[in-house]
Amino acid sequence: MPGIEKRGENSWRLTVDGGYDASGKRILHRRTVHIEDEEILRSKRRLQDYLHMELARFRQEIESGQYVKPERITFADFIPAWKQNYADLHLGAYTRKNYMAIVTARLLPVFGHMEMSKIKTMHIVSYMAQLRAPENRKDGRGKPLATNTLLNIYKTLKSIFDAAEKWQLIAQNPMEGVDRPVADKAERRDLKTRKRAYSLEESLDLIEALRDEPEHWRLYFLGVLLGGFRRGEMLAVQWPHVDFAAGGFHVEKQISLAEDGRRVEAELKTEESAAFVPMPKWYMAELAQYKRRWLEERLQRGSQWRGGDKQYVFHNGYGEPFYPTVPTYRWRKFLQRHDLPRIRLHDLRHTTATLLREDGADLKAIQERLRHARLSTTADLYTHASELVSRETADRLEKLNPAANKRGSQAT
């Protein structure tokens, strides 16, 4: 077929003659086409028709002046197209904000001037290795970047180059040979020793200390602990989402941050995150009392109430939801005031799983409580060994004690 050359198992290269340049050198425009449709691949005639149609479109694009040779597009030139045609459509506001911060601060200074087609796997491998070097520390304390930071940089690069490959801007994706960052031994050791959840006794101390907090913050933190909610999910709960008859919350949205830093009501992290979460009866009883005071407060605010039709259970005093960073700040101050063991606010979600696990709940029940898409996520992240579970496991081996074993007694 003229202008069409088979390159791989399911790929063909299209070539369009662009005439001659000023020096008399022939200009050839090339584009690689990947075909995944099995029906097209099985029929020789349909395959030929499809490739000829793609070739005609390619030629029309060139003749109309819309075609830009891939090697002329730099990394910096491609970012606006990636943001408009992929990031803005498929990424949440908070994720998009983080990705763009990484692009601006880390990727553009390194790759911005390079042509997309000339960025190779080795360039990215070397860059990721350099980020782990102590001299490239972020915190000023001589420590390499955390694996989670490296992972976000990796995800950003992969998103960009995956789009470039899909849109046929590059023939080969340089991210295919780049390993996903994983924690090294030292970091895994630090993570293992870092406190990630409260025990039952510590949880009871926490609940007691919360008695001294303002009512809305006490119920907010209690709700996160008892329901295993994410920070933004609890902020987005409105009174119509609270089902006092069934005794729980309908989780439908989360409060997040937009690219410009505004708080926004956003979609949940996953489809599985949307669910009804039953809560303890005593908590729902306290929440019902709080609602009466909430209604009184709204009435007192009068024209100062800025919540409109929204009825956020936990608000800034004027009906508006808190910024997502506010609960984190309040949580840190609360722990300091009461000299409680330091864990992250998100670790209350770990605590939910740990308490349920210690009380005999199976992984499936915990998965449903935390609304994870996969059981493996629950097992890997939220059921780390606790002292009680480890003690019970060890106690199961007491029957092997030779001093209490008949065989051991007979042998002596």
PDB file of C-alpha atoms in Angstrom, residues 90-389:
ATOM      1  CA  HIS A  90     -10.034  13.437  33.619  1.00  0.00           C
ATOM      2  CA  LEU A  91      -8.266  14.597  36.791  1.00  0.00           C
ATOM      3  CA  GLY A  92      -9.884  15.892  39.961  1.00  0.00           C
ATOM      4  CA  ALA A  93      -9.270  19.514  40.914  1.00  0.00           C
ATOM      5  CA  TYR A  94      -6.915  18.683  43.787  1.00  0.00           C
ATOM      6  CA  THR A  95      -4.911  16.154  41.735  1.00  0.00           C
ATOM      7  CA  ARG A  96      -4.709  18.604  38.839  1.00  0.00           C
ATOM      8  CA  LYS A  97      -3.486  21.310  41.200  1.00  0.00           C
ATOM      9  CA  ASN A  98      -0.722  19.033  42.521  1.00  0.00           C
ATOM     10  CA  TYR A  99       0.292  17.841  39.044  1.00  0.00           C
ATOM     11  CA  MET A 100       0.570  21.397  37.727  1.00  0.00           C
ATOM     12  CA  ALA A 101       2.654  22.410  40.744  1.00  0.00           C
ATOM     13  CA  ILE A 102       5.040  19.550  39.940  1.00  0.00           C
ATOM     14  CA  VAL A 103       5.135  20.539  36.260  1.00  0.00           C
ATOM     15  CA  THR A 104       5.975  24.147  37.103  1.00  0.00           C
ATOM     16  CA  ALA A 105       8.469  23.585  39.915  1.00  0.00           C
ATOM     17  CA  ARG A 106      10.229  20.408  38.802  1.00  0.00           C
ATOM     18  CA  LEU A 107       9.583  19.304  35.239  1.00  0.00           C
ATOM     19  CA  LEU A 108       9.671  22.474  33.141  1.00  0.00           C
ATOM     20  CA  PRO A 109      13.135  23.540  34.408  1.00  0.00           C
ATOM     21  CA  VAL A 110      14.532  20.138  33.349  1.00  0.00           C
ATOM     22  CA  PHE A 111      12.538  19.072  30.289  1.00  0.00           C
ATOM     23  CA  GLY A 112      10.818  22.274  29.148  1.00  0.00           C
ATOM     24  CA  HIS A 113      13.287  23.104  26.355  1.00  0.00           C
ATOM     25  CA  MET A 114      13.551  19.519  25.061  1.00  0.00           C
ATOM     26  CA  GLU A 115      11.608  18.283  22.050  1.00  0.00           C
ATOM     27  CA  MET A 116       9.030  15.658  23.056  1.00  0.00           C
ATOM     28  CA  SER A 117      10.258  13.125  20.499  1.00  0.00           C
ATOM     29  CA  LYS A 118      13.833  13.443  21.750  1.00  0.00           C
ATOM     30  CA  ILE A 119      13.128  12.782  25.431  1.00  0.00           C
ATOM     31  CA  LYS A 120      14.291   9.222  25.983  1.00  0.00           C
ATOM     32  CA  THR A 121      13.849   6.723  28.774  1.00  0.00           C
ATOM     33  CA  MET A 122      17.404   7.300  29.972  1.00  0.00           C
ATOM     34  CA  HIS A 123      16.723  11.028  30.437  1.00  0.00           C
ATOM     35  CA  ILE A 124      13.848  10.267  32.805  1.00  0.00           C
ATOM     36  CA  VAL A 125      15.653   7.420  34.593  1.00  0.00           C
ATOM     37  CA  SER A 126      18.615   9.727  35.270  1.00  0.00           C
ATOM     38  CA  TYR A 127      16.321  12.515  36.446  1.00  0.00           C
ATOM     39  CA  MET A 128      14.451  10.260  38.880  1.00  0.00           C
ATOM     40  CA  ALA A 129      17.767   8.957  40.244  1.00  0.00           C
ATOM     41  CA  GLN A 130      19.037  12.501  40.786  1.00  0.00           C
ATOM     42  CA  LEU A 131      15.941  13.337  42.822  1.00  0.00           C
ATOM     43  CA  ARG A 132      16.949  10.701  45.360  1.00  0.00           C
ATOM     44  CA  ALA A 133      20.358  12.307  45.900  1.00  0.00           C
ATOM     45  CA  PRO A 134      20.715  14.123  49.263  1.00  0.00           C
ATOM     46  CA  GLU A 135      21.827  17.340  47.547  1.00  0.00           C
ATOM     47  CA  ASN A 136      18.432  17.527  45.887  1.00  0.00           C
ATOM     48  CA  ARG A 137      16.620  17.485  49.226  1.00  0.00           C
ATOM     49  CA  LYS A 138      13.384  19.354  49.596  1.00  0.00           C
ATOM     50  CA  ASP A 139      13.187  19.913  53.327  1.00  0.00           C
ATOM     51  CA  GLY A 140      16.641  21.392  53.898  1.00  0.00           C
ATOM     52  CA  ARG A 141      17.558  18.708  56.430  1.00  0.00           C
ATOM     53  CA  GLY A 142      19.672  16.539  54.166  1.00  0.00           C
ATOM     54  CA  LYS A 143      16.983  13.931  53.574  1.00  0.00           C
ATOM     55  CA  PRO A 144      16.129  12.655  50.066  1.00  0.00           C
ATOM     56  CA  LEU A 145      12.649  13.299  48.757  1.00  0.00           C
ATOM     57  CA  ALA A 146      10.009  11.007  50.229  1.00  0.00           C
ATOM     58  CA  THR A 147       8.885   8.139  48.034  1.00  0.00           C
ATOM     59  CA  ASN A 148       5.372   9.552  47.943  1.00  0.00           C
ATOM     60  CA  THR A 149       6.748  12.782  46.414  1.00  0.00           C
ATOM     61  CA  LEU A 150       8.775  10.801  43.872  1.00  0.00           C
ATOM     62  CA  LEU A 151       5.675   8.767  43.062  1.00  0.00           C
ATOM     63  CA  ASN A 152       3.667  11.914  42.350  1.00  0.00           C
ATOM     64  CA  ILE A 153       6.421  13.163  40.019  1.00  0.00           C
ATOM     65  CA  TYR A 154       6.428   9.776  38.274  1.00  0.00           C
ATOM     66  CA  LYS A 155       2.613   9.824  37.897  1.00  0.00           C
ATOM     67  CA  THR A 156       2.722  13.324  36.436  1.00  0.00           C
ATOM     68  CA  LEU A 157       5.352  12.385  33.855  1.00  0.00           C
ATOM     69  CA  LYS A 158       3.490   9.199  32.959  1.00  0.00           C
ATOM     70  CA  SER A 159       0.230  11.061  32.478  1.00  0.00           C
ATOM     71  CA  ILE A 160       1.924  13.538  30.131  1.00  0.00           C
ATOM     72  CA  PHE A 161       3.782  10.977  27.999  1.00  0.00           C
ATOM     73  CA  ASP A 162       0.849   8.542  27.920  1.00  0.00           C
ATOM     74  CA  ALA A 163      -1.243  11.315  26.383  1.00  0.00           C
ATOM     75  CA  ALA A 164       1.514  12.204  23.910  1.00  0.00           C
ATOM     76  CA  GLU A 165       1.722   8.580  22.781  1.00  0.00           C
ATOM     77  CA  LYS A 166      -2.044   8.170  22.539  1.00  0.00           C
ATOM     78  CA  TRP A 167      -2.297  11.325  20.430  1.00  0.00           C
ATOM     79  CA  GLN A 168       0.508   9.993  18.196  1.00  0.00           C
ATOM     80  CA  LEU A 169       2.836  12.857  19.038  1.00  0.00           C
ATOM     81  CA  ILE A 170       5.594  10.387  19.916  1.00  0.00           C
ATOM     82  CA  ALA A 171       6.226   6.946  18.446  1.00  0.00           C
ATOM     83  CA  GLN A 172       7.515   5.406  21.680  1.00  0.00           C
ATOM     84  CA  ASN A 173       6.650   6.223  25.282  1.00  0.00           C
ATOM     85  CA  PRO A 174       9.860   6.891  27.274  1.00  0.00           C
ATOM     86  CA  MET A 175       8.052   6.021  30.526  1.00  0.00           C
ATOM     87  CA  GLU A 176       7.810   2.344  29.542  1.00  0.00           C
ATOM     88  CA  GLY A 177      11.294   1.644  30.887  1.00  0.00           C
ATOM     89  CA  VAL A 178      11.025   3.800  34.037  1.00  0.00           C
ATOM     90  CA  ASP A 179      10.441   1.892  37.272  1.00  0.00           C
ATOM     91  CA  ARG A 180       7.702   3.068  39.601  1.00  0.00           C
ATOM     92  CA  PRO A 181       9.363   4.543  42.746  1.00  0.00           C
ATOM     93  CA  VAL A 182       9.331   2.338  45.830  1.00  0.00           C
ATOM     94  CA  ALA A 183      10.518   3.040  49.356  1.00  0.00           C
ATOM     95  CA  ASP A 184      14.084   2.023  50.177  1.00  0.00           C
ATOM     96  CA  LYS A 185      15.009  -0.015  53.263  1.00  0.00           C
ATOM     97  CA  ALA A 186      15.570   3.012  55.478  1.00  0.00           C
ATOM     98  CA  GLU A 187      12.246   4.574  54.542  1.00  0.00           C
ATOM     99  CA  ARG A 188      10.384   1.287  54.968  1.00  0.00           C
ATOM    100  CA  ARG A 189      11.958   0.957  58.411  1.00  0.00           C
ATOM    101  CA  ASP A 190      10.855   4.499  59.326  1.00  0.00           C
ATOM    102  CA  LEU A 191       7.329   3.851  58.059  1.00  0.00           C
ATOM    103  CA  LYS A 192       7.161   0.630  60.023  1.00  0.00           C
ATOM    104  CA  THR A 193       8.144   2.332  63.266  1.00  0.00           C
ATOM    105  CA  ARG A 194       5.945   5.408  62.758  1.00  0.00           C
ATOM    106  CA  LYS A 195       2.759   5.271  64.756  1.00  0.00           C
ATOM    107  CA  ARG A 196      -0.138   4.821  62.345  1.00  0.00           C
ATOM    108  CA  ALA A 197      -3.117   4.170  64.599  1.00  0.00           C
ATOM    109  CA  TYR A 198      -4.402   4.351  68.148  1.00  0.00           C
ATOM    110  CA  SER A 199      -5.024   1.323  70.302  1.00  0.00           C
ATOM    111  CA  LEU A 200      -8.356   0.808  72.071  1.00  0.00           C
ATOM    112  CA  GLU A 201      -7.056   2.449  75.261  1.00  0.00           C
ATOM    113  CA  GLU A 202      -5.604   5.380  73.332  1.00  0.00           C
ATOM    114  CA  SER A 203      -8.869   5.765  71.444  1.00  0.00           C
ATOM    115  CA  LEU A 204     -10.776   5.945  74.722  1.00  0.00           C
ATOM    116  CA  ASP A 205      -8.316   8.614  75.953  1.00  0.00           C
ATOM    117  CA  LEU A 206      -8.891  10.509  72.706  1.00  0.00           C
ATOM    118  CA  ILE A 207     -12.660  10.412  73.076  1.00  0.00           C
ATOM    119  CA  GLU A 208     -12.367  11.627  76.675  1.00  0.00           C
ATOM    120  CA  ALA A 209     -10.099  14.512  75.623  1.00  0.00           C
ATOM    121  CA  LEU A 210     -12.558  15.536  72.914  1.00  0.00           C
ATOM    122  CA  ARG A 211     -15.061  16.476  75.615  1.00  0.00           C
ATOM    123  CA  ASP A 212     -13.143  19.743  76.037  1.00  0.00           C
ATOM    124  CA  GLU A 213     -13.377  20.661  72.349  1.00  0.00           C
ATOM    125  CA  PRO A 214     -16.067  22.792  70.644  1.00  0.00           C
ATOM    126  CA  GLU A 215     -19.051  20.612  69.839  1.00  0.00           C
ATOM    127  CA  HIS A 216     -18.694  20.700  66.061  1.00  0.00           C
ATOM    128  CA  TRP A 217     -15.019  19.703  66.191  1.00  0.00           C
ATOM    129  CA  ARG A 218     -15.689  16.973  68.748  1.00  0.00           C
ATOM    130  CA  LEU A 219     -18.360  15.452  66.500  1.00  0.00           C
ATOM    131  CA  TYR A 220     -16.233  15.926  63.398  1.00  0.00           C
ATOM    132  CA  PHE A 221     -13.216  14.040  64.794  1.00  0.00           C
ATOM    133  CA  LEU A 222     -15.443  11.403  66.396  1.00  0.00           C
ATOM    134  CA  GLY A 223     -17.177  10.914  63.070  1.00  0.00           C
ATOM    135  CA  VAL A 224     -13.879  10.415  61.241  1.00  0.00           C
ATOM    136  CA  LEU A 225     -12.780   7.878  63.850  1.00  0.00           C
ATOM    137  CA  LEU A 226     -16.037   5.929  64.024  1.00  0.00           C
ATOM    138  CA  GLY A 227     -16.902   6.020  60.326  1.00  0.00           C
ATOM    139  CA  GLY A 228     -13.468   5.749  58.780  1.00  0.00           C
ATOM    140  CA  PHE A 229     -14.148   8.872  56.715  1.00  0.00           C
ATOM    141  CA  ARG A 230     -11.625  10.780  54.680  1.00  0.00           C
ATOM    142  CA  ARG A 231     -11.090  14.380  55.731  1.00  0.00           C
ATOM    143  CA  GLY A 232     -12.916  15.965  52.794  1.00  0.00           C
ATOM    144  CA  GLU A 233     -15.791  13.467  52.921  1.00  0.00           C
ATOM    145  CA  MET A 234     -16.700  14.468  56.450  1.00  0.00           C
ATOM    146  CA  LEU A 235     -16.515  18.159  55.536  1.00  0.00           C
ATOM    147  CA  ALA A 236     -18.996  17.675  52.679  1.00  0.00           C
ATOM    148  CA  VAL A 237     -21.722  15.975  54.757  1.00  0.00           C
ATOM    149  CA  GLN A 238     -24.962  17.965  54.746  1.00  0.00           C
ATOM    150  CA  TRP A 239     -28.049  17.382  56.881  1.00  0.00           C
ATOM    151  CA  PRO A 240     -30.002  15.795  53.995  1.00  0.00           C
ATOM    152  CA  HIS A 241     -27.202  13.184  53.873  1.00  0.00           C
ATOM    153  CA  VAL A 242     -27.762  12.285  57.539  1.00  0.00           C
ATOM    154  CA  ASP A 243     -30.299   9.497  57.931  1.00  0.00           C
ATOM    155  CA  PHE A 244     -31.386   9.432  61.580  1.00  0.00           C
ATOM    156  CA  ALA A 245     -33.931   6.663  60.935  1.00  0.00           C
ATOM    157  CA  ALA A 246     -31.329   4.305  59.460  1.00  0.00           C
ATOM    158  CA  GLY A 247     -28.607   5.633  61.750  1.00  0.00           C
ATOM    159  CA  GLY A 248     -25.824   6.802  59.470  1.00  0.00           C
ATOM    160  CA  PHE A 249     -24.466   9.023  56.685  1.00  0.00           C
ATOM    161  CA  HIS A 250     -24.843   8.923  52.931  1.00  0.00           C
ATOM    162  CA  VAL A 251     -21.411   9.818  51.542  1.00  0.00           C
ATOM    163  CA  GLU A 252     -21.832  11.600  48.202  1.00  0.00           C
ATOM    164  CA  LYS A 253     -19.233  14.371  47.826  1.00  0.00           C
ATOM    165  CA  GLN A 254     -15.994  15.689  49.275  1.00  0.00           C
ATOM    166  CA  ILE A 255     -14.634  19.177  49.921  1.00  0.00           C
ATOM    167  CA  SER A 256     -11.407  19.705  48.014  1.00  0.00           C
ATOM    168  CA  LEU A 257      -9.257  22.512  46.626  1.00  0.00           C
ATOM    169  CA  ALA A 258      -9.403  23.841  43.075  1.00  0.00           C
ATOM    170  CA  GLU A 259      -6.282  24.813  41.121  1.00  0.00           C
ATOM    171  CA  ASP A 260      -6.615  28.421  42.243  1.00  0.00           C
ATOM    172  CA  GLY A 261      -6.872  27.397  45.909  1.00  0.00           C
ATOM    173  CA  ARG A 262     -10.648  27.803  46.222  1.00  0.00           C
ATOM    174  CA  ARG A 263     -12.544  25.227  48.247  1.00  0.00           C
ATOM    175  CA  VAL A 264     -14.891  23.271  46.015  1.00  0.00           C
ATOM    176  CA  GLU A 265     -17.420  20.483  46.373  1.00  0.00           C
ATOM    177  CA  ALA A 266     -15.881  17.694  44.304  1.00  0.00           C
ATOM    178  CA  GLU A 267     -16.535  14.121  43.287  1.00  0.00           C
ATOM    179  CA  LEU A 268     -15.379  11.345  45.588  1.00  0.00           C
ATOM    180  CA  LYS A 269     -12.065   9.553  45.204  1.00  0.00           C
ATOM    181  CA  THR A 270     -13.643   6.387  43.743  1.00  0.00           C
ATOM    182  CA  GLU A 271     -17.098   5.130  42.829  1.00  0.00           C
ATOM    183  CA  GLU A 272     -16.949   2.762  45.814  1.00  0.00           C
ATOM    184  CA  SER A 273     -16.480   5.751  48.134  1.00  0.00           C
ATOM    185  CA  ALA A 274     -20.126   6.701  47.610  1.00  0.00           C
ATOM    186  CA  ALA A 275     -22.082   4.622  50.128  1.00  0.00           C
ATOM    187  CA  PHE A 276     -24.216   4.617  53.243  1.00  0.00           C
ATOM    188  CA  VAL A 277     -22.097   4.376  56.404  1.00  0.00           C
ATOM    189  CA  PRO A 278     -23.925   3.215  59.565  1.00  0.00           C
ATOM    190  CA  MET A 279     -22.810   4.935  62.766  1.00  0.00           C
ATOM    191  CA  PRO A 280     -23.105   4.006  66.464  1.00  0.00           C
ATOM    192  CA  LYS A 281     -26.433   4.900  68.054  1.00  0.00           C
ATOM    193  CA  TRP A 282     -24.837   7.018  70.770  1.00  0.00           C
ATOM    194  CA  TYR A 283     -23.075   9.143  68.161  1.00  0.00           C
ATOM    195  CA  MET A 284     -26.281   9.670  66.164  1.00  0.00           C
ATOM    196  CA  ALA A 285     -28.058  10.717  69.383  1.00  0.00           C
ATOM    197  CA  GLU A 286     -25.395  13.377  70.037  1.00  0.00           C
ATOM    198  CA  LEU A 287     -25.604  14.487  66.419  1.00  0.00           C
ATOM    199  CA  ALA A 288     -29.381  14.975  66.742  1.00  0.00           C
ATOM    200  CA  GLN A 289     -28.844  17.281  69.731  1.00  0.00           C
ATOM    201  CA  TYR A 290     -26.181  19.160  67.788  1.00  0.00           C
ATOM    202  CA  LYS A 291     -28.588  19.649  64.859  1.00  0.00           C
ATOM    203  CA  ARG A 292     -31.008  21.554  67.082  1.00  0.00           C
ATOM    204  CA  ARG A 293     -28.240  23.944  68.097  1.00  0.00           C
ATOM    205  CA  TRP A 294     -27.105  24.146  64.429  1.00  0.00           C
ATOM    206  CA  LEU A 295     -30.580  25.318  63.386  1.00  0.00           C
ATOM    207  CA  GLU A 296     -30.618  27.894  66.168  1.00  0.00           C
ATOM    208  CA  GLU A 297     -27.232  29.211  65.056  1.00  0.00           C
ATOM    209  CA  ARG A 298     -28.367  29.580  61.451  1.00  0.00           C
ATOM    210  CA  LEU A 299     -31.424  31.530  62.622  1.00  0.00           C
ATOM    211  CA  GLN A 300     -29.261  33.824  64.773  1.00  0.00           C
ATOM    212  CA  ARG A 301     -26.867  34.567  61.884  1.00  0.00           C
ATOM    213  CA  GLY A 302     -29.690  35.914  59.772  1.00  0.00           C
ATOM    214  CA  SER A 303     -28.306  37.849  56.793  1.00  0.00           C
ATOM    215  CA  GLN A 304     -24.757  36.898  57.773  1.00  0.00           C
ATOM    216  CA  TRP A 305     -25.458  33.275  56.820  1.00  0.00           C
ATOM    217  CA  ARG A 306     -23.536  32.553  53.612  1.00  0.00           C
ATOM    218  CA  GLY A 307     -24.396  28.884  53.153  1.00  0.00           C
ATOM    219  CA  GLY A 308     -27.299  29.498  50.783  1.00  0.00           C
ATOM    220  CA  ASP A 309     -29.230  26.284  50.159  1.00  0.00           C
ATOM    221  CA  LYS A 310     -26.332  24.181  51.419  1.00  0.00           C
ATOM    222  CA  GLN A 311     -26.623  22.646  54.878  1.00  0.00           C
ATOM    223  CA  TYR A 312     -23.097  21.603  55.766  1.00  0.00           C
ATOM    224  CA  VAL A 313     -23.085  19.858  59.136  1.00  0.00           C
ATOM    225  CA  PHE A 314     -19.597  21.154  59.910  1.00  0.00           C
ATOM    226  CA  HIS A 315     -19.172  24.764  58.783  1.00  0.00           C
ATOM    227  CA  ASN A 316     -17.163  27.896  59.510  1.00  0.00           C
ATOM    228  CA  GLY A 317     -19.888  29.554  61.544  1.00  0.00           C
ATOM    229  CA  TYR A 318     -21.565  31.172  58.564  1.00  0.00           C
ATOM    230  CA  GLY A 319     -22.771  28.083  56.685  1.00  0.00           C
ATOM    231  CA  GLU A 320     -19.710  27.669  54.436  1.00  0.00           C
ATOM    232  CA  PRO A 321     -17.629  24.487  54.462  1.00  0.00           C
ATOM    233  CA  PHE A 322     -14.189  24.585  56.041  1.00  0.00           C
ATOM    234  CA  TYR A 323     -11.103  24.579  53.854  1.00  0.00           C
ATOM    235  CA  PRO A 324      -9.674  21.025  53.739  1.00  0.00           C
ATOM    236  CA  THR A 325      -6.532  22.164  55.560  1.00  0.00           C
ATOM    237  CA  VAL A 326      -8.428  23.506  58.592  1.00  0.00           C
ATOM    238  CA  PRO A 327      -9.270  20.118  60.215  1.00  0.00           C
ATOM    239  CA  THR A 328      -5.625  19.063  59.879  1.00  0.00           C
ATOM    240  CA  TYR A 329      -4.474  22.217  61.667  1.00  0.00           C
ATOM    241  CA  ARG A 330      -7.101  21.827  64.407  1.00  0.00           C
ATOM    242  CA  TRP A 331      -6.130  18.169  64.858  1.00  0.00           C
ATOM    243  CA  ARG A 332      -2.450  18.992  65.410  1.00  0.00           C
ATOM    244  CA  LYS A 333      -3.284  21.711  67.939  1.00  0.00           C
ATOM    245  CA  PHE A 334      -5.675  19.364  69.739  1.00  0.00           C
ATOM    246  CA  LEU A 335      -3.014  16.669  70.130  1.00  0.00           C
ATOM    247  CA  GLN A 336      -0.531  19.238  71.447  1.00  0.00           C
ATOM    248  CA  ARG A 337      -2.934  20.626  74.037  1.00  0.00           C
ATOM    249  CA  HIS A 338      -3.755  17.185  75.423  1.00  0.00           C
ATOM    250  CA  ASP A 339      -0.291  15.666  75.013  1.00  0.00           C
ATOM    251  CA  LEU A 340      -1.695  12.730  73.016  1.00  0.00           C
ATOM    252  CA  PRO A 341       0.411  10.454  70.793  1.00  0.00           C
ATOM    253  CA  ARG A 342       1.011  12.104  67.430  1.00  0.00           C
ATOM    254  CA  ILE A 343      -0.679  10.523  64.428  1.00  0.00           C
ATOM    255  CA  ARG A 344      -1.993  12.137  61.250  1.00  0.00           C
ATOM    256  CA  LEU A 345      -5.657  13.017  60.951  1.00  0.00           C
ATOM    257  CA  HIS A 346      -5.901  10.467  58.115  1.00  0.00           C
ATOM    258  CA  ASP A 347      -4.558   7.864  60.553  1.00  0.00           C
ATOM    259  CA  LEU A 348      -7.876   7.959  62.388  1.00  0.00           C
ATOM    260  CA  ARG A 349      -9.028   6.000  59.332  1.00  0.00           C
ATOM    261  CA  HIS A 350      -6.276   3.478  60.059  1.00  0.00           C
ATOM    262  CA  THR A 351      -7.496   3.424  63.636  1.00  0.00           C
ATOM    263  CA  THR A 352     -11.012   2.514  62.501  1.00  0.00           C
ATOM    264  CA  ALA A 353      -9.631  -0.535  60.714  1.00  0.00           C
ATOM    265  CA  THR A 354      -7.353  -1.509  63.597  1.00  0.00           C
ATOM    266  CA  LEU A 355     -10.108  -1.356  66.205  1.00  0.00           C
ATOM    267  CA  LEU A 356     -12.449  -3.410  64.023  1.00  0.00           C
ATOM    268  CA  ARG A 357      -9.710  -5.936  63.287  1.00  0.00           C
ATOM    269  CA  GLU A 358      -8.853  -6.332  66.958  1.00  0.00           C
ATOM    270  CA  ASP A 359     -12.526  -6.896  67.729  1.00  0.00           C
ATOM    271  CA  GLY A 360     -12.682  -9.776  65.250  1.00  0.00           C
ATOM    272  CA  ALA A 361     -14.108  -8.117  62.112  1.00  0.00           C
ATOM    273  CA  ASP A 362     -12.979  -9.772  58.875  1.00  0.00           C
ATOM    274  CA  LEU A 363     -11.224  -7.953  56.048  1.00  0.00           C
ATOM    275  CA  LYS A 364     -14.336  -7.848  53.875  1.00  0.00           C
ATOM    276  CA  ALA A 365     -16.322  -6.048  56.554  1.00  0.00           C
ATOM    277  CA  ILE A 366     -13.488  -3.553  57.048  1.00  0.00           C
ATOM    278  CA  GLN A 367     -13.245  -3.018  53.299  1.00  0.00           C
ATOM    279  CA  GLU A 368     -16.948  -2.153  53.171  1.00  0.00           C
ATOM    280  CA  ARG A 369     -16.583   0.195  56.127  1.00  0.00           C
ATOM    281  CA  LEU A 370     -13.676   2.071  54.548  1.00  0.00           C
ATOM    282  CA  ARG A 371     -15.237   1.837  51.072  1.00  0.00           C
ATOM    283  CA  HIS A 372     -12.132   0.575  49.313  1.00  0.00           C
ATOM    284  CA  ALA A 373     -12.425  -0.528  45.695  1.00  0.00           C
ATOM    285  CA  ARG A 374     -10.146  -3.542  46.273  1.00  0.00           C
ATOM    286  CA  LEU A 375      -9.731  -5.854  49.241  1.00  0.00           C
ATOM    287  CA  SER A 376      -5.963  -5.800  48.703  1.00  0.00           C
ATOM    288  CA  THR A 377      -5.916  -2.077  49.541  1.00  0.00           C
ATOM    289  CA  THR A 378      -7.554  -2.793  52.877  1.00  0.00           C
ATOM    290  CA  ALA A 379      -5.114  -5.608  53.611  1.00  0.00           C
ATOM    291  CA  ASP A 380      -2.010  -3.648  52.589  1.00  0.00           C
ATOM    292  CA  LEU A 381      -2.733  -0.251  54.088  1.00  0.00           C
ATOM    293  CA  TYR A 382      -5.095  -0.557  57.022  1.00  0.00           C
ATOM    294  CA  THR A 383      -4.603  -3.875  58.749  1.00  0.00           C
ATOM    295  CA  HIS A 384      -1.022  -3.532  59.886  1.00  0.00           C
ATOM    296  CA  ALA A 385      -0.166  -5.693  62.878  1.00  0.00           C
ATOM    297  CA  SER A 386      -1.337  -4.408  66.239  1.00  0.00           C
ATOM    298  CA  GLU A 387      -0.050  -5.549  69.612  1.00  0.00           C
ATOM    299  CA  LEU A 388      -3.361  -7.230  70.447  1.00  0.00           C
ATOM    300  CA  VAL A 389      -3.594  -9.175  67.182  1.00  0.00           C
TER     301      VAL A 389
END
